[in-house]
Tab-separated table of C-alpha atoms in Angstrom:
chain	number	residue	atom	x	y	z
A	1	MET	CA	356.509	-16.342	158.833
A	2	THR	CA	354.634	-16.855	162.081
A	3	ASP	CA	353.114	-14.261	164.345
A	4	LEU	CA	356.402	-14.175	166.206
A	5	MET	CA	357.937	-12.254	163.288
A	6	PRO	CA	355.808	-9.267	162.288
A	7	GLN	CA	354.336	-9.936	158.853
A	8	SER	CA	353.417	-6.314	158.132
A	9	ALA	CA	356.795	-4.840	159.011
A	10	PRO	CA	358.227	-2.533	156.373
A	11	ALA	CA	360.940	-3.818	154.084
A	12	ALA	CA	363.433	-1.618	155.899
A	13	ALA	CA	362.927	-3.631	159.106
A	14	PRO	CA	364.763	-6.859	158.269
A	15	ALA	CA	363.228	-10.128	159.443
A	16	LYS	CA	366.792	-11.448	159.711
A	17	ARG	CA	366.917	-9.972	163.215
A	18	TRP	CA	364.526	-12.684	164.340
A	19	VAL	CA	366.470	-15.575	162.810
A	20	TYR	CA	369.972	-14.211	163.361
A	21	VAL	CA	370.324	-12.121	166.531
A	22	ILE	CA	367.875	-14.123	168.649
A	23	PRO	CA	369.134	-17.681	167.935
A	24	VAL	CA	372.805	-16.847	168.567
A	25	ALA	CA	371.928	-15.248	171.901
A	26	ALA	CA	369.480	-18.040	172.736
A	27	VAL	CA	372.012	-20.832	172.209
A	28	MET	CA	374.538	-18.907	174.302
A	29	TYR	CA	372.170	-18.542	177.240
A	30	MET	CA	370.825	-22.071	176.808
A	31	LEU	CA	374.340	-23.277	177.574
A	32	ALA	CA	374.478	-20.968	180.597
A	33	TYR	CA	371.162	-22.271	181.866
A	34	LEU	CA	372.354	-25.836	181.333
A	35	ASP	CA	375.431	-25.227	183.478
A	36	ARG	CA	373.233	-23.587	186.103
A	37	ASN	CA	370.464	-26.207	186.262
A	38	ASN	CA	372.209	-29.504	185.485
A	39	VAL	CA	372.779	-29.834	189.218
A	40	SER	CA	369.019	-30.373	189.691
A	41	VAL	CA	369.212	-33.562	187.584
A	42	ILE	CA	372.449	-34.661	189.243
A	43	LEU	CA	371.518	-34.226	192.915
A	44	PRO	CA	369.085	-37.191	193.173
A	45	TYR	CA	371.810	-39.494	191.801
A	46	MET	CA	374.872	-38.442	193.819
A	47	HIS	CA	374.242	-41.493	196.060
A	48	GLY	CA	375.781	-40.054	199.222
A	49	ASP	CA	378.760	-38.376	197.544
A	50	LEU	CA	379.824	-35.269	199.492
A	51	GLU	CA	377.263	-36.292	202.185
A	52	LEU	CA	374.575	-33.769	201.206
A	53	SER	CA	371.311	-33.526	203.166
A	54	ASN	CA	368.209	-32.065	201.517
A	55	ALA	CA	369.008	-28.682	203.073
A	56	ASP	CA	372.571	-28.978	201.731
A	57	LYS	CA	371.220	-29.717	198.267
A	58	GLY	CA	369.120	-26.581	198.514
A	59	LEU	CA	372.272	-24.644	199.405
A	60	VAL	CA	374.065	-26.088	196.368
A	61	GLY	CA	371.361	-24.523	194.220
A	62	GLY	CA	371.258	-21.379	196.335
A	63	PHE	CA	374.950	-20.480	196.509
A	64	PHE	CA	374.902	-19.953	192.759
A	65	PHE	CA	372.594	-16.988	193.300
A	66	ILE	CA	374.733	-15.410	195.991
A	67	GLY	CA	377.535	-15.174	193.438
A	68	TYR	CA	375.023	-14.165	190.764
A	69	VAL	CA	374.409	-10.784	192.423
A	70	PHE	CA	377.852	-9.224	192.118
A	71	LEU	CA	378.302	-8.558	188.389
A	72	GLN	CA	374.705	-7.605	187.530
A	73	ILE	CA	375.114	-3.836	187.587
A	74	PRO	CA	378.800	-3.696	186.537
A	75	ALA	CA	378.086	-5.911	183.519
A	76	ALA	CA	375.011	-3.858	182.605
A	77	ILE	CA	377.072	-0.672	182.669
A	78	LEU	CA	379.851	-2.281	180.636
A	79	ALA	CA	377.339	-3.535	178.078
A	80	GLN	CA	375.780	-0.093	177.753
A	81	ARG	CA	378.936	2.067	177.773
A	82	TRP	CA	381.478	-0.311	176.211
A	83	SER	CA	380.108	-3.358	174.388
A	84	ALA	CA	377.477	-5.995	175.163
A	85	ARG	CA	379.163	-8.319	172.666
A	86	LYS	CA	382.573	-8.161	174.378
A	87	THR	CA	381.113	-8.262	177.889
A	88	VAL	CA	379.201	-11.473	177.184
A	89	LEU	CA	382.211	-13.040	175.435
A	90	LEU	CA	384.448	-12.591	178.489
A	91	LEU	CA	381.779	-13.899	180.838
A	92	MET	CA	381.053	-16.888	178.591
A	93	VAL	CA	384.660	-18.081	178.689
A	94	ALA	CA	384.868	-17.563	182.459
A	95	TRP	CA	381.634	-19.394	183.307
A	96	GLY	CA	382.496	-22.293	180.958
A	97	LEU	CA	385.769	-22.857	182.788
A	98	ALA	CA	384.083	-22.521	186.186
A	99	ALA	CA	381.370	-25.018	185.191
A	100	ALA	CA	383.904	-27.598	184.001
A	101	LEU	CA	386.077	-27.232	187.101
A	102	SER	CA	383.059	-27.762	189.392
A	103	GLY	CA	383.199	-31.444	188.460
A	104	LEU	CA	386.529	-31.739	190.267
A	105	VAL	CA	385.326	-30.781	193.758
A	106	GLN	CA	386.064	-33.163	196.622
A	107	THR	CA	384.120	-31.701	199.557
A	108	LYS	CA	380.765	-30.093	200.272
A	109	SER	CA	382.434	-26.728	200.928
A	110	GLN	CA	384.274	-26.890	197.602
A	111	PHE	CA	380.979	-27.625	195.837
A	112	TYR	CA	379.402	-24.557	197.439
A	113	ALA	CA	382.391	-22.445	196.383
A	114	ALA	CA	382.296	-23.783	192.821
A	115	ARG	CA	378.623	-22.917	192.506
A	116	PHE	CA	379.302	-19.430	193.872
A	117	VAL	CA	382.035	-18.818	191.281
A	118	LEU	CA	379.819	-20.126	188.475
A	119	GLY	CA	377.065	-17.732	189.546
A	120	PHE	CA	379.545	-14.860	189.811
A	121	PHE	CA	380.606	-15.101	186.172
A	122	GLU	CA	377.210	-16.016	184.775
A	123	GLY	CA	375.432	-13.222	186.632
A	124	GLY	CA	376.331	-10.413	184.254
A	125	VAL	CA	375.152	-12.166	181.092
A	126	TRP	CA	371.397	-11.607	181.525
A	127	PRO	CA	371.399	-7.773	181.785
A	128	ALA	CA	374.073	-7.512	179.076
A	129	VAL	CA	371.903	-9.421	176.585
A	130	LEU	CA	368.836	-7.363	177.512
A	131	ILE	CA	370.866	-4.245	176.628
A	132	LEU	CA	371.863	-5.880	173.351
A	133	LEU	CA	368.242	-6.680	172.440
A	134	ALA	CA	367.176	-3.120	173.317
A	135	SER	CA	369.519	-1.951	170.535
A	136	TRP	CA	367.905	-4.252	167.976
A	137	PHE	CA	364.159	-4.378	168.734
A	138	PRO	CA	361.721	-1.454	169.180
A	139	LEU	CA	359.383	-1.546	172.162
A	140	ARG	CA	356.417	-2.811	170.156
A	141	GLU	CA	358.439	-6.005	169.522
A	142	ARG	CA	360.307	-6.182	172.808
A	143	ALA	CA	358.232	-8.790	174.673
A	144	ARG	CA	358.407	-11.172	171.703
A	145	ALA	CA	362.144	-10.587	171.314
A	146	ASN	CA	362.678	-11.143	175.040
A	147	ALA	CA	360.487	-14.256	175.079
A	148	LEU	CA	362.125	-15.808	172.017
A	149	TRP	CA	365.538	-15.298	173.574
A	150	MET	CA	364.337	-16.420	177.012
A	151	ALA	CA	362.726	-19.462	175.410
A	152	CYS	CA	366.214	-20.895	175.813
A	153	LEU	CA	365.367	-21.396	179.509
A	154	PRO	CA	362.682	-24.079	179.121
A	155	LEU	CA	364.233	-25.261	175.840
A	156	SER	CA	367.501	-25.931	177.643
A	157	SER	CA	365.677	-28.162	180.105
A	158	VAL	CA	363.720	-29.868	177.305
A	159	LEU	CA	366.920	-30.809	175.497
A	160	MET	CA	369.389	-31.163	178.327
A	161	ALA	CA	367.412	-32.931	181.064
A	162	PRO	CA	367.223	-36.116	178.946
A	163	LEU	CA	370.861	-35.656	177.880
A	164	SER	CA	372.012	-35.222	181.484
A	165	GLY	CA	369.989	-38.268	182.507
A	166	TRP	CA	371.515	-40.354	179.726
A	167	MET	CA	375.016	-39.142	180.628
A	168	LEU	CA	374.428	-40.080	184.267
A	169	ASP	CA	373.540	-43.615	183.208
A	170	HIS	CA	376.847	-43.892	181.331
A	171	ALA	CA	379.210	-41.748	183.410
A	172	GLY	CA	379.506	-40.277	186.885
A	173	TRP	CA	378.081	-36.924	187.892
A	174	ARG	CA	381.564	-35.388	187.826
A	175	TRP	CA	381.952	-36.133	184.118
A	176	VAL	CA	378.539	-34.622	183.426
A	177	LEU	CA	379.639	-31.319	184.991
A	178	VAL	CA	383.014	-31.313	183.259
A	179	LEU	CA	381.730	-32.163	179.780
A	180	GLN	CA	378.783	-29.763	179.947
A	181	GLY	CA	381.136	-26.932	180.865
A	182	LEU	CA	383.009	-27.169	177.553
A	183	PRO	CA	380.353	-26.076	174.955
A	184	PRO	CA	380.371	-22.385	176.063
A	185	LEU	CA	384.074	-22.242	175.177
A	186	VAL	CA	383.225	-23.346	171.632
A	187	TRP	CA	380.189	-21.089	171.279
A	188	ALA	CA	382.287	-18.098	172.339
A	189	VAL	CA	383.919	-18.260	168.895
A	190	VAL	CA	380.515	-18.217	167.154
A	191	TRP	CA	379.388	-15.333	169.356
A	192	TRP	CA	382.435	-13.230	168.504
A	193	PHE	CA	381.940	-13.478	164.749
A	194	ALA	CA	378.123	-13.490	164.633
A	195	VAL	CA	376.998	-10.747	167.029
A	196	ALA	CA	377.057	-6.967	166.610
A	197	ASP	CA	376.223	-4.454	169.328
A	198	ARG	CA	374.023	-2.303	167.084
A	199	PRO	CA	372.441	-2.522	163.622
A	200	ALA	CA	374.959	-0.020	162.235
A	201	GLN	CA	377.778	-2.467	163.071
A	202	ALA	CA	376.182	-5.548	161.492
A	203	ARG	CA	377.471	-6.768	158.142
A	204	TRP	CA	374.331	-8.604	157.102
A	205	ILE	CA	371.902	-5.667	156.787
A	206	SER	CA	372.051	-2.589	154.592
A	207	ARG	CA	372.770	0.907	155.827
A	208	ALA	CA	369.141	1.905	155.085
A	209	GLU	CA	367.821	-1.005	157.163
A	210	ALA	CA	370.118	-0.159	160.059
A	211	ASP	CA	369.078	3.506	159.953
A	212	HIS	CA	365.399	2.509	160.003
A	213	LEU	CA	365.848	0.371	163.120
A	214	GLU	CA	367.865	2.978	164.953
A	215	ARG	CA	365.326	5.695	164.111
A	216	SER	CA	362.508	3.484	165.468
A	217	ILE	CA	364.383	2.852	168.703
A	218	ALA	CA	365.267	6.550	169.028
A	219	ALA	CA	361.563	7.420	168.640
A	220	ASP	CA	360.730	5.017	171.482
A	221	GLU	CA	363.306	6.730	173.680
A	222	ALA	CA	361.947	10.185	172.885
A	223	ALA	CA	358.422	9.102	173.893
A	224	LYS	CA	359.483	7.954	177.368
A	225	PRO	CA	359.102	10.162	180.442
A	226	SER	CA	362.265	11.832	181.672
A	227	ALA	CA	364.105	10.025	184.459
A	228	GLY	CA	364.767	13.154	186.511
A	229	SER	CA	368.307	14.340	185.903
A	230	GLY	CA	369.051	11.112	184.068
A	231	SER	CA	371.178	9.755	186.910
A	232	TYR	CA	371.161	6.122	187.969
A	233	ARG	CA	370.005	7.174	191.432
A	234	ASP	CA	366.933	8.793	189.909
A	235	ALA	CA	366.123	5.562	188.066
A	236	VAL	CA	366.397	3.165	190.995
A	237	ARG	CA	364.495	5.477	193.339
A	238	GLN	CA	361.413	5.340	191.145
A	239	LYS	CA	358.588	3.358	192.743
A	240	PRO	CA	358.000	1.048	189.727
A	241	VAL	CA	361.629	-0.109	189.838
A	242	LEU	CA	361.369	-0.945	193.539
A	243	VAL	CA	358.100	-2.786	192.909
A	244	LEU	CA	359.654	-4.754	190.030
A	245	ILE	CA	362.493	-5.831	192.331
A	246	GLY	CA	359.919	-7.150	194.807
A	247	VAL	CA	357.874	-8.880	192.122
A	248	TYR	CA	360.947	-10.562	190.688
A	249	PHE	CA	362.240	-11.710	194.085
A	250	PHE	CA	358.990	-13.390	195.150
A	251	TRP	CA	358.373	-14.836	191.687
A	252	ILE	CA	361.932	-16.177	191.339
A	253	THR	CA	361.790	-17.720	194.819
A	254	GLY	CA	358.885	-19.842	193.624
A	255	PHE	CA	360.415	-20.347	190.190
A	256	TYR	CA	363.745	-21.808	191.294
A	257	GLY	CA	362.282	-23.597	194.293
A	258	PHE	CA	360.095	-25.474	191.814
A	259	ASN	CA	362.807	-25.918	189.160
A	260	LEU	CA	365.494	-27.354	191.413
A	261	TRP	CA	363.207	-29.937	192.987
A	262	LEU	CA	361.196	-30.900	189.874
A	263	PRO	CA	363.464	-33.857	188.904
A	264	SER	CA	363.321	-35.141	192.495
A	265	VAL	CA	359.511	-35.021	192.443
A	266	ILE	CA	359.417	-36.857	189.106
A	267	LYS	CA	361.885	-39.440	190.416
A	268	GLU	CA	359.440	-40.046	193.274
A	269	LEU	CA	356.526	-40.372	190.817
A	270	THR	CA	358.439	-42.996	188.822
A	271	HIS	CA	359.242	-44.938	192.021
A	272	ASP	CA	362.977	-44.307	191.633
A	273	GLY	CA	363.190	-44.781	187.870
A	274	SER	CA	366.436	-44.606	185.928
A	275	SER	CA	368.089	-41.225	185.389
A	276	THR	CA	367.323	-41.468	181.642
A	277	GLU	CA	363.617	-42.019	182.361
A	278	VAL	CA	363.519	-39.162	184.875
A	279	GLY	CA	365.321	-36.888	182.423
A	280	LEU	CA	362.844	-37.629	179.639
A	281	LEU	CA	359.840	-37.066	181.881
A	282	THR	CA	361.364	-33.860	183.256
A	283	ALA	CA	361.444	-32.496	179.704
A	284	ILE	CA	357.642	-32.697	179.388
A	285	PRO	CA	356.734	-29.812	181.764
A	286	PHE	CA	359.396	-27.636	180.155
A	287	THR	CA	358.027	-28.355	176.675
A	288	VAL	CA	354.625	-27.115	177.795
A	289	ALA	CA	356.290	-24.097	179.437
A	290	LEU	CA	358.083	-23.215	176.194
A	291	ALA	CA	354.848	-23.053	174.185
A	292	VAL	CA	352.948	-21.078	176.830
A	293	MET	CA	355.836	-18.657	177.379
A	294	ILE	CA	355.952	-17.643	173.700
A	295	ALA	CA	352.158	-17.487	173.340
A	296	ASN	CA	351.888	-15.221	176.388
A	297	ALA	CA	354.529	-12.865	174.991
A	298	VAL	CA	352.740	-12.633	171.636
A	299	TRP	CA	349.483	-11.809	173.426
A	300	SER	CA	351.267	-9.223	175.567
A	301	ASP	CA	352.754	-7.438	172.523
A	302	ARG	CA	349.408	-7.446	170.709
A	303	THR	CA	347.420	-6.043	173.619
A	304	GLY	CA	350.016	-4.154	175.659
A	305	ARG	CA	348.627	-5.749	178.842
A	306	ARG	CA	351.909	-6.414	180.562
A	307	ARG	CA	350.587	-6.638	184.125
A	308	ARG	CA	347.964	-9.226	183.238
A	309	ALA	CA	350.519	-11.230	181.264
A	310	VAL	CA	352.607	-11.447	184.446
A	311	ALA	CA	349.939	-11.825	187.121
A	312	VAL	CA	347.475	-14.282	185.569
A	313	PRO	CA	350.021	-17.078	184.919
A	314	LEU	CA	351.338	-16.753	188.470
A	315	VAL	CA	347.799	-17.195	189.850
A	316	VAL	CA	347.557	-20.421	187.820
A	317	GLY	CA	350.930	-21.475	189.244
A	318	ILE	CA	349.729	-20.952	192.808
A	319	ALA	CA	346.675	-23.126	192.240
A	320	ALA	CA	348.694	-25.863	190.505
A	321	LEU	CA	351.359	-25.948	193.245
A	322	LEU	CA	348.753	-26.330	195.977
A	323	LEU	CA	346.648	-28.887	194.103
A	324	GLY	CA	349.765	-30.889	193.325
A	325	GLN	CA	350.249	-31.525	197.045
A	326	ALA	CA	346.622	-32.600	197.528
A	327	VAL	CA	346.029	-35.078	194.693
A	328	ASP	CA	347.193	-38.655	194.306
A	329	GLY	CA	348.205	-40.498	191.171
A	330	ALA	CA	351.144	-40.033	188.852
A	331	LEU	CA	349.151	-38.685	185.886
A	332	PRO	CA	347.228	-35.917	187.741
A	333	ARG	CA	350.391	-34.803	189.504
A	334	MET	CA	352.281	-34.759	186.207
A	335	VAL	CA	349.573	-32.568	184.648
A	336	LEU	CA	349.830	-30.157	187.560
A	337	LEU	CA	353.623	-30.096	187.257
A	338	CYS	CA	353.168	-29.100	183.606
A	339	LEU	CA	350.739	-26.344	184.597
A	340	THR	CA	353.133	-25.049	187.247
A	341	ALA	CA	356.080	-25.016	184.848
A	342	ALA	CA	354.051	-23.136	182.219
A	343	ALA	CA	352.840	-20.650	184.827
A	344	VAL	CA	356.236	-19.740	186.272
A	345	TYR	CA	357.901	-19.377	182.844
A	346	ALA	CA	355.089	-17.477	181.068
A	347	PRO	CA	355.737	-14.017	182.604
A	348	TYR	CA	359.349	-13.719	181.395
A	349	GLY	CA	358.837	-11.862	178.104
A	350	PRO	CA	356.228	-9.349	179.323
A	351	PHE	CA	358.007	-8.730	182.644
A	352	TRP	CA	361.314	-7.780	181.051
A	353	ALA	CA	359.550	-5.512	178.554
A	354	ILE	CA	358.287	-3.324	181.415
A	355	PRO	CA	361.576	-1.645	182.484
A	356	GLY	CA	362.255	-0.549	178.903
A	357	GLU	CA	358.855	1.144	178.809
A	358	LEU	CA	359.392	3.002	182.068
A	359	LEU	CA	363.006	4.126	181.784
A	360	ARG	CA	365.211	5.729	179.178
A	361	PHE	CA	368.098	3.729	177.710
A	362	GLU	CA	370.777	5.630	179.630
A	363	VAL	CA	369.432	4.411	182.971
A	364	VAL	CA	367.555	1.209	182.142
A	365	ALA	CA	370.787	-0.831	182.202
A	366	VAL	CA	371.384	-0.213	185.894
A	367	ALA	CA	367.689	-0.636	186.717
A	368	MET	CA	367.528	-4.031	184.978
A	369	GLY	CA	370.790	-5.093	186.605
A	370	LEU	CA	369.431	-4.169	190.023
A	371	ILE	CA	366.093	-5.916	189.412
A	372	ASN	CA	367.871	-9.074	188.259
A	373	ALA	CA	370.505	-8.982	191.018
A	374	LEU	CA	368.193	-8.508	193.992
A	375	GLY	CA	365.330	-10.484	192.480
A	376	ASN	CA	367.518	-13.514	191.855
A	377	LEU	CA	368.320	-13.755	195.549
A	378	GLY	CA	365.028	-15.621	195.461
A	379	GLY	CA	367.004	-18.320	193.662
A	380	PHE	CA	368.818	-18.868	196.954
A	381	ALA	CA	365.723	-18.660	199.141
A	382	GLY	CA	363.446	-20.994	197.155
A	383	PRO	CA	365.617	-24.123	196.824
A	384	TYR	CA	366.902	-23.839	200.383
A	385	LEU	CA	363.427	-23.377	201.881
A	386	VAL	CA	362.082	-26.472	200.121
A	387	GLY	CA	365.096	-28.549	201.167
A	388	TRP	CA	365.094	-27.353	204.774
A	389	LEU	CA	361.346	-27.802	205.183
A	390	THR	CA	361.539	-31.276	203.621
A	391	ASP	CA	364.227	-32.276	206.136
A	392	THR	CA	362.269	-30.726	209.021
A	393	THR	CA	358.804	-32.079	208.220
A	394	GLY	CA	359.708	-35.224	206.297
A	395	SER	CA	357.521	-34.079	203.385
A	396	SER	CA	357.783	-31.621	200.514
A	397	VAL	CA	354.171	-30.431	201.022
A	398	THR	CA	355.061	-27.547	203.349
A	399	GLY	CA	357.908	-26.406	201.122
A	400	PHE	CA	355.750	-26.179	198.006
A	401	ALA	CA	352.975	-24.439	199.969
A	402	VAL	CA	355.514	-21.789	200.984
A	403	LEU	CA	356.542	-21.391	197.333
A	404	ALA	CA	352.881	-20.793	196.460
A	405	ALA	CA	352.748	-18.085	199.142
A	406	PHE	CA	355.764	-16.355	197.607
A	407	LEU	CA	354.087	-16.375	194.202
A	408	ALA	CA	350.977	-14.877	195.818
A	409	VAL	CA	353.009	-11.934	197.114
A	410	ALA	CA	354.380	-11.394	193.591
A	411	VAL	CA	350.827	-11.299	192.215
A	412	ALA	CA	349.769	-8.776	194.871
A	413	LEU	CA	352.707	-6.510	194.033
A	414	VAL	CA	351.851	-6.610	190.323
A	415	ALA	CA	348.174	-5.928	190.957
A	416	PHE	CA	348.530	-3.142	193.497
A	417	GLY	CA	352.074	-1.838	193.093
A	418	LEU	CA	352.320	-1.407	189.323
A	419	ARG	CA	349.874	1.034	187.847
A	420	PRO	CA	349.078	1.319	184.129
A	421	SER	CA	351.569	3.491	182.253
A	422	THR	CA	350.468	7.002	181.351
A	423	GLN	CA	352.953	7.045	178.484
A	424	PRO	CA	351.715	4.633	175.797
A	425	VAL	CA	354.328	3.288	173.457
A	426	ARG	CA	353.869	4.163	169.801
A	427	ARG	CA	352.533	1.276	167.754
A	428	PRO	CA	351.682	0.840	164.084
A	429	ALA	CA	348.188	1.852	163.045
A	430	GLY	CA	345.578	-0.766	163.806
A	431	GLN	CA	347.375	-2.205	166.831
A	432	ALA	CA	346.533	-1.589	170.459
A	433	THR	CA	348.478	1.058	172.332
A	434	GLU	CA	350.970	-0.418	174.724
A	435	GLY	CA	351.619	0.402	178.324
A	436	VAL	CA	352.167	-1.365	181.619
A	437	SER	CA	348.486	-2.286	181.818
């Protein structure tokens, strides 16, 4: 076992959670992320189809996130009160069909609409899975659990950017969208039979093991401060929740602004190389991001320093984005692209462990849905800003400088808006106490 799976955990805490729950959820969301981000590989090779300017291409990426807002809170509530397993299943089938049908569009407006619908159905998956993981992993393991699941984000790009590039060399962009929309329909069957909402409902662990996990999670809940009357309004009116929304918005603006335009930058570095070559090179920054993302989550769980695990990588990302616009040469720019990718992915595990430390389970679903919904509007702002500024100035330098400024605001909000938690989370003897420090 690696450090990702606690070696000193008691026998009653089954290690199967780490090799069973996480991979099934990770493959599911890897397919979602593929259907969301394959457009970034496709856009440089549409060769005038649909007559898209750079600003239009930014809107293609951005309209997804307008639709993404609507089901965040409803899906979170359904996952909490009804079933995360069933909620994700329904959304998986719907987004798979929407992704496949997006390959049939004939006009720019239809492409925008298709991306909106895809975002609409995919939007509820993220908070629903976070609710699922909160029922399987105590707080002392939460950042690692989140990061291992969220590792599907860079891993999807590592695996699928080369695949999408290869498919583009052998078929049109429409076939890429259609064919990549089908796997979620197949994985929905695996999801239905493999996933359980809570340990007590799983067939692959004993009753004693399930009771141990649920007692550990109940102890975490009892140690949290009360959320007023326990209403959703009380949760979302708390200052840390509002700060987390701001942090996520400014971070995600930089994150998706970088992600959408990364293949275009690499295509420029290769002097208009083939789509297969660009896809393979695009996988390199995401490979680095995958390793750094998991390492940062492990460090965060060991030390409990959530704020540092979010802020420090973003500072590195700011520096790498700015330096990348100032240096010449393919190799130095590629190194800086790798640094930027690692920096914008690294905060995921620690960041999404913070709401569970601040709020009780009965209200954290809505809080996480709200953070994800409003924060992901940055996914509209970032790609569009880079595209519009590139059209306006004739260079991507200004666009990436603006992305760096957005990341700087996120860092400031973490540093000055989030204070260390006064309610440390219980940890096994010999480990550091954990709070939002």
